[in-house]
């Protein structure tokens, strides 16, 4: 009996057991890990994602802490979820696919346009050294910045701005990922991509089906594009008319 109380005390002391009603502080690595393992197996590996660093990151990042509490139960489902302000966190498979398409190396510097919840940025931060992410909606920027900090993602730098223009001060980037759809590839982003770099983004009309496109910039600066699959993303907003 005493041993039972001692182990409960130790679990509480080390924060491994969260009493009901308590706010979750920091990362509890084991929390809902079985759901993440199942998500990776049935939604991600089953659809052909094989990059080990992507699979490991998806098993590690606590996706349920990136969605509003009323949707937490569905956080590991095979679908996107609302995150407020008319925006969504992408379906887990799309996050995994786009991340794999970037062919990341640990020393890479990556730019994300469309921070949203911060989930994609956290996935990137599990894989690469430097992550820069830009969000246009102030409250989403605030929430994601605070969430990433609280969860220990110190190497993610956040900015509130129109991501159409990238983040010039930190350019060039080895890889760029855009998680909102524009009807063309923003030229400033192409400019801020390193030679030999990759960019993955949805291109097409707003509120309709777009194409997920992989852009490669060659060693001489030549650009090639490859259509990957049809997708449906929220539109890339603009602060001013072009
Ligand atoms: N990657 C996010 C989900 C993105 S939803 C995640 O993991 O949760 C798309 C996001 O792009 C939204 O938060 C939206 O506000 C943002 N966005 C739209 N237009 C933008 C722009 N011009 N610059 C920066 N962010 C933009």
PDB file of N, CA and C in Angstrom, residues 54 64-65 69 75 108 120 128 136 155 196 204 213 222 226 229:
ATOM      1  N   UNK A  54      10.778  12.145 -40.869  1.00  0.00           N
ATOM      2  CA  UNK A  54       9.402  12.670 -40.893  1.00  0.00           C
ATOM      3  C   UNK A  54       8.521  11.787 -40.000  1.00  0.00           C
ATOM      4  N   UNK A  64      -2.313  17.132 -30.376  1.00  0.00           N
ATOM      5  CA  UNK A  64      -3.516  17.527 -29.629  1.00  0.00           C
ATOM      6  C   UNK A  64      -3.311  18.842 -28.876  1.00  0.00           C
ATOM      7  N   UNK A  65      -2.055  19.236 -28.640  1.00  0.00           N
ATOM      8  CA  UNK A  65      -1.818  20.509 -27.944  1.00  0.00           C
ATOM      9  C   UNK A  65      -1.769  21.693 -28.909  1.00  0.00           C
ATOM     10  N   UNK A  69      -9.225  23.164 -27.580  1.00  0.00           N
ATOM     11  CA  UNK A  69      -9.546  22.041 -26.690  1.00  0.00           C
ATOM     12  C   UNK A  69     -10.791  21.268 -27.120  1.00  0.00           C
ATOM     13  N   UNK A  75      -7.811  15.083 -32.635  1.00  0.00           N
ATOM     14  CA  UNK A  75      -6.519  15.615 -33.106  1.00  0.00           C
ATOM     15  C   UNK A  75      -5.728  14.622 -33.949  1.00  0.00           C
ATOM     16  N   UNK A 108      19.692  22.205 -42.311  1.00  0.00           N
ATOM     17  CA  UNK A 108      18.922  23.123 -43.170  1.00  0.00           C
ATOM     18  C   UNK A 108      18.274  24.264 -42.397  1.00  0.00           C
ATOM     19  N   UNK A 120       3.044  22.516 -37.964  1.00  0.00           N
ATOM     20  CA  UNK A 120       4.004  22.229 -39.034  1.00  0.00           C
ATOM     21  C   UNK A 120       5.407  22.743 -38.661  1.00  0.00           C
ATOM     22  N   UNK A 128      15.184  19.890 -38.493  1.00  0.00           N
ATOM     23  CA  UNK A 128      16.256  20.798 -38.919  1.00  0.00           C
ATOM     24  C   UNK A 128      16.689  21.753 -37.807  1.00  0.00           C
ATOM     25  N   UNK A 136       0.109  35.878 -40.814  1.00  0.00           N
ATOM     26  CA  UNK A 136      -0.475  37.202 -41.061  1.00  0.00           C
ATOM     27  C   UNK A 136      -1.530  37.597 -40.020  1.00  0.00           C
ATOM     28  N   UNK A 155      14.027  26.759 -31.289  1.00  0.00           N
ATOM     29  CA  UNK A 155      14.673  27.137 -32.555  1.00  0.00           C
ATOM     30  C   UNK A 155      13.679  27.602 -33.613  1.00  0.00           C
ATOM     31  N   UNK A 196      19.807  24.913 -55.342  1.00  0.00           N
ATOM     32  CA  UNK A 196      19.774  23.537 -54.820  1.00  0.00           C
ATOM     33  C   UNK A 196      18.638  23.343 -53.813  1.00  0.00           C
ATOM     34  N   UNK A 204      -3.135  27.546 -56.914  1.00  0.00           N
ATOM     35  CA  UNK A 204      -4.427  27.438 -57.583  1.00  0.00           C
ATOM     36  C   UNK A 204      -5.414  28.434 -57.031  1.00  0.00           C
ATOM     37  N   UNK A 213       2.494  21.693 -55.405  1.00  0.00           N
ATOM     38  CA  UNK A 213       3.600  21.800 -56.345  1.00  0.00           C
ATOM     39  C   UNK A 213       4.933  21.716 -55.588  1.00  0.00           C
ATOM     40  N   UNK A 222      18.284  27.734 -62.125  1.00  0.00           N
ATOM     41  CA  UNK A 222      17.142  27.359 -62.972  1.00  0.00           C
ATOM     42  C   UNK A 222      16.041  26.723 -62.112  1.00  0.00           C
ATOM     43  N   UNK A 226       7.086  20.494 -60.255  1.00  0.00           N
ATOM     44  CA  UNK A 226       6.469  19.177 -60.431  1.00  0.00           C
ATOM     45  C   UNK A 226       5.128  19.182 -59.699  1.00  0.00           C
ATOM     46  N   UNK A 229      -0.100  16.431 -56.283  1.00  0.00           N
ATOM     47  CA  UNK A 229      -1.473  15.929 -56.180  1.00  0.00           C
ATOM     48  C   UNK A 229      -2.449  17.069 -55.914  1.00  0.00           C
TER      49      UNK A 229
END
